[in-house]
Short mmCIF file of C-alpha atoms and ligand atoms in Angstrom, two decimals:
data_model
loop_
_atom_site.label_atom_id
_atom_site.label_comp_id
_atom_site.label_asym_id
_atom_site.label_seq_id
_atom_site.Cartn_x
_atom_site.Cartn_y
_atom_site.Cartn_z
CA MET A 172 141.92 100.60 176.93
CA LEU A 173 141.18 101.42 173.31
CA ARG A 174 139.27 104.47 174.51
CA ASN A 175 142.37 105.62 176.41
CA TYR A 176 144.49 105.31 173.28
CA LYS A 177 141.92 107.24 171.33
CA GLU A 178 141.78 109.97 173.94
CA SER A 179 145.57 110.22 174.07
CA PHE A 180 145.68 110.45 170.29
CA ILE A 181 143.09 113.22 170.22
CA ARG A 182 144.98 114.98 173.02
CA LEU A 183 148.10 115.17 170.82
CA PHE A 184 146.24 117.54 168.55
CA TYR A 185 143.90 119.15 171.04
CA PRO A 186 145.81 119.59 174.31
CA ALA A 187 143.71 119.98 177.47
CA ALA A 188 144.39 122.13 180.52
CA CYS A 189 143.93 121.30 184.20
CA ALA A 190 140.49 122.49 185.34
CA LEU A 191 141.96 124.05 188.48
CA CYS A 192 145.39 125.51 187.70
CA SER A 193 145.23 125.66 183.87
CA GLU A 194 148.56 123.80 183.48
CA MET A 195 148.68 121.69 180.33
CA LEU A 196 147.72 118.10 181.07
CA ASP A 197 149.97 115.15 180.27
CA LEU A 198 148.47 112.53 178.02
CA GLU A 199 147.61 110.22 180.91
CA GLU A 200 146.04 112.96 183.07
CA ARG A 201 142.28 113.53 183.13
CA ILE A 202 140.53 116.81 184.14
CA LEU A 203 143.14 117.66 186.80
CA CYS A 204 146.94 117.68 186.70
CA ALA A 205 148.68 115.29 189.09
CA GLY A 206 149.43 118.11 191.58
CA CYS A 207 145.81 119.35 191.77
CA ALA A 208 144.49 115.76 191.90
CA ARG A 209 146.75 115.18 194.92
CA THR A 210 145.60 118.39 196.66
CA LEU A 211 141.98 117.43 196.02
CA ASN A 212 142.63 113.94 197.33
CA ASP A 213 144.04 115.39 200.56
CA LEU A 214 140.53 116.72 201.28
CA VAL A 215 138.95 113.26 201.29
CA TRP A 216 137.86 112.27 204.81
CA PRO A 217 139.36 108.97 205.93
CA LEU A 218 136.60 106.34 205.97
CA ASP A 219 136.25 106.42 209.78
CA GLU A 220 135.85 110.21 209.78
CA ALA A 221 133.39 110.44 206.89
CA TRP A 222 130.41 109.94 209.22
CA VAL A 223 129.01 113.20 210.59
CA GLU A 224 128.66 113.00 214.38
CA GLU A 225 125.56 115.10 214.70
CA ARG A 226 121.91 114.34 215.46
CA PHE A 227 119.16 115.49 213.15
CA GLU A 228 115.38 115.68 213.39
CA SER A 229 114.67 113.31 210.51
CA LEU A 230 117.96 112.30 208.89
CA ASP A 231 119.31 109.10 210.38
CA HIS A 232 122.95 109.16 209.25
CA VAL A 233 125.10 111.53 207.23
CA TRP A 234 128.43 110.92 205.52
CA ALA A 235 130.58 113.27 203.45
CA VAL A 236 133.35 112.53 200.96
CA PHE A 237 135.41 115.76 200.93
CA ALA A 238 136.08 118.64 203.30
CA TYR A 239 134.55 121.74 201.69
CA ARG A 240 137.80 123.63 201.23
CA SER A 241 139.94 124.90 198.39
CA PRO A 242 140.42 123.44 195.73
CA PHE A 243 137.19 121.41 196.08
CA LYS A 244 135.29 124.71 196.48
CA GLU A 245 136.59 126.08 193.19
CA LEU A 246 135.89 122.81 191.41
CA LEU A 247 132.27 122.72 192.60
CA HIS A 248 131.84 126.40 191.84
CA ASP A 249 132.82 125.73 188.21
CA VAL A 250 130.48 122.73 188.10
CA LYS A 251 127.54 124.84 189.25
CA TYR A 252 128.15 128.27 187.83
CA ALA A 253 130.23 127.60 184.71
CA ARG A 254 128.03 124.63 183.76
CA LYS A 255 130.96 122.22 183.82
CA ASP A 256 129.19 119.13 185.12
CA HIS A 257 131.91 116.88 183.64
CA LEU A 258 134.30 118.14 186.36
CA LEU A 259 132.39 116.01 188.86
CA LYS A 260 134.19 113.03 187.33
CA ALA A 261 137.28 114.19 189.23
CA CYS A 262 135.39 113.35 192.46
CA ARG A 263 134.03 110.00 191.33
CA GLY A 264 136.72 107.70 192.79
CA PRO A 265 136.51 108.71 196.46
CA ALA A 266 132.73 109.24 196.23
CA LEU A 267 132.29 105.73 194.89
CA SER A 268 134.50 104.17 197.59
CA LEU A 269 132.41 105.79 200.32
CA ALA A 270 129.09 105.00 198.59
CA GLN A 271 130.11 101.35 198.24
CA ALA A 272 131.17 101.15 201.89
CA ILE A 273 127.82 102.64 203.01
CA THR A 274 125.61 100.55 200.73
CA SER A 275 127.38 97.34 201.68
CA ASP A 276 126.76 98.08 205.38
CA HIS A 277 123.16 99.31 205.05
CA ALA A 278 120.34 98.12 202.81
CA TYR A 279 118.56 100.83 200.84
CA ASP A 280 115.59 100.55 198.52
CA ALA A 281 116.71 103.49 196.39
CA ILE A 282 119.22 106.28 195.96
CA LEU A 283 117.61 109.71 195.72
CA PRO A 284 119.48 112.79 194.53
CA ILE A 285 118.17 115.89 196.32
CA PRO A 286 116.17 117.70 193.63
CA ILE A 287 116.63 121.31 192.61
CA HIS A 288 113.75 123.54 191.55
CA ARG A 289 112.82 123.45 187.87
CA LEU A 290 113.65 127.15 187.40
CA LYS A 291 117.17 126.48 188.66
CA LEU A 292 117.33 123.45 186.41
CA ILE A 293 116.46 125.61 183.41
CA LYS A 294 119.21 128.07 184.35
CA ARG A 295 121.88 125.48 185.19
CA HIS A 296 120.84 122.75 182.71
CA PHE A 297 121.50 119.96 185.24
CA ASN A 298 121.15 119.02 188.87
CA GLN A 299 124.68 118.42 190.22
CA ALA A 300 123.39 115.93 192.83
CA GLU A 301 121.77 113.92 190.04
CA VAL A 302 124.91 114.03 187.88
CA LEU A 303 126.90 112.71 190.84
CA ALA A 304 124.33 109.97 191.53
CA GLU A 305 124.47 108.98 187.84
CA LEU A 306 128.26 108.69 188.01
CA LEU A 307 127.96 106.28 190.95
CA ASP A 308 124.86 104.40 189.82
CA PRO A 309 126.46 101.74 187.56
CA GLU A 310 128.58 100.45 190.48
CA LEU A 311 125.92 100.50 193.20
CA THR A 312 123.17 98.00 194.00
CA PRO A 313 120.27 100.21 195.15
CA PRO A 314 118.52 101.65 192.09
CA LEU A 315 118.62 105.36 191.34
CA ALA A 316 115.19 107.00 191.72
CA ARG A 317 115.18 110.40 190.05
CA SER A 318 111.64 111.63 190.39
CA LEU A 319 110.23 110.39 193.71
CA LEU A 320 111.00 113.68 195.38
CA ILE A 321 110.47 117.08 193.77
CA LYS A 322 111.29 120.60 194.85
CA ARG A 323 108.12 122.59 195.29
CA HIS A 324 109.69 126.03 195.39
CA PRO A 325 113.22 127.43 195.28
CA ILE A 326 114.85 127.91 198.68
CA PRO A 327 115.90 131.53 199.32
CA SER A 328 119.58 131.99 200.14
CA GLN A 329 120.55 130.34 203.43
CA THR A 330 123.94 132.00 203.77
CA PHE A 331 123.11 134.45 206.57
CA LEU A 332 120.61 132.32 208.44
CA ASN A 333 121.20 130.39 211.65
CA HIS A 334 120.18 126.77 212.19
CA GLU A 335 116.57 127.49 213.29
CA GLU A 336 116.03 130.09 210.56
CA ARG A 337 117.25 127.62 207.95
CA ALA A 338 114.82 124.96 209.15
CA ILE A 339 111.93 127.44 208.80
CA ASN A 340 113.27 128.63 205.43
CA VAL A 341 113.18 125.12 203.92
CA TYR A 342 109.93 123.91 205.52
CA GLY A 343 107.59 122.48 202.88
CA ALA A 344 110.17 122.85 200.09
CA PHE A 345 109.81 119.23 198.93
CA LYS A 346 106.95 117.11 197.70
CA VAL A 347 106.71 113.37 197.18
CA ARG A 348 105.55 112.27 193.78
CA ARG A 349 104.59 108.62 194.28
CA PRO A 350 103.78 108.12 197.99
CA LYS A 351 103.21 104.37 197.53
CA LYS A 352 106.90 103.98 196.66
CA ILE A 353 107.97 105.63 199.93
CA ALA A 354 106.17 103.82 202.75
CA GLY A 355 108.31 101.27 204.60
CA ARG A 356 111.38 101.93 202.43
CA ALA A 357 114.92 103.08 203.19
CA PHE A 358 116.61 105.80 201.13
CA LEU A 359 120.09 107.17 200.63
CA LEU A 360 119.93 110.83 199.63
CA ILE A 361 122.73 112.33 197.56
CA ASP A 362 123.67 116.01 197.69
CA ASP A 363 126.62 118.24 196.85
CA VAL A 364 127.40 120.25 199.97
CA PHE A 365 126.31 119.61 203.54
CA THR A 366 126.32 122.78 205.67
CA THR A 367 123.82 122.66 208.55
CA GLY A 368 121.81 119.84 207.01
CA ALA A 369 118.57 121.88 207.01
CA THR A 370 117.74 121.10 203.37
CA ALA A 371 118.52 117.38 203.54
CA ASP A 372 116.73 117.11 206.89
CA GLU A 373 113.62 118.66 205.34
CA ALA A 374 113.82 116.17 202.45
CA ALA A 375 114.09 113.38 205.05
CA ARG A 376 111.14 114.80 207.02
CA THR A 377 109.02 114.86 203.85
CA LEU A 378 109.92 111.24 203.04
CA LYS A 379 109.27 110.10 206.61
CA SER A 380 105.90 111.89 206.67
CA HIS A 381 105.01 109.43 203.89
CA GLY A 382 106.22 106.47 205.95
CA ALA A 383 109.88 106.13 204.89
CA ARG A 384 111.60 103.78 207.33
CA ARG A 385 115.07 105.27 207.16
CA VAL A 386 116.70 108.23 205.38
CA ASP A 387 120.47 108.74 205.24
CA LEU A 388 122.55 111.23 203.30
CA LEU A 389 125.75 110.98 201.34
CA ALA A 390 127.09 114.48 200.67
CA LEU A 391 129.96 115.13 198.33
CA ALA A 392 131.44 117.61 200.81
CA ARG A 393 130.80 119.06 204.21
CA THR A 394 131.72 122.51 205.45
CA VAL A 395 134.35 122.63 208.15
CA ARG A 396 134.05 125.03 211.04
CA THR A 397 136.97 127.39 211.29
CA SER A 398 137.32 128.41 214.92
ZN1 ZN B 266 146.33 121.58 188.17
#
């Protein structure tokens, strides 16, 4: 509460703008104005539609919080390419609700953000999947394991590849750091956007090749086919 007062007081002298539409924020608004927060909220999948009805080679279950549409797209673009990792806080509420629903239904030994390659990390300064996992971590029971999985090499752009080509493109991209911590365990992977699932499926394949019992994925958003 005191923090809110402090923030409001600071805001009197240093007004903040909405991260999406640049309108000036009211004192009680955070990151997004009420209108943009509502539009973003409209993209949240209802709980019974958050599960992705698709079968994967190695991933057991996949859930996504948002539909990957405007204005979520713009928000995530700014997170990744304008180095505004704090904007992910605008997604915390719905992401936490889904994460809590999943982890209360299924028992996991650890939560694993999908790693990015160290060269990308140097360029971007943070891994958005890890920032998201850190935002959720204090409210979740399974511990956050940052370094069990590492990215061996950067994955070339997947944009123009079909499903099979993507699977080949990502093969061998991940490496397990402490195999003893993998065998017989269940993991919930965290990632930003789920498109075909090739990357997350490869991460799951790598974990299962070291004996992981179950690997699920919670993605912040999933792309929606426009047909
Ligand atoms: Zn706005």
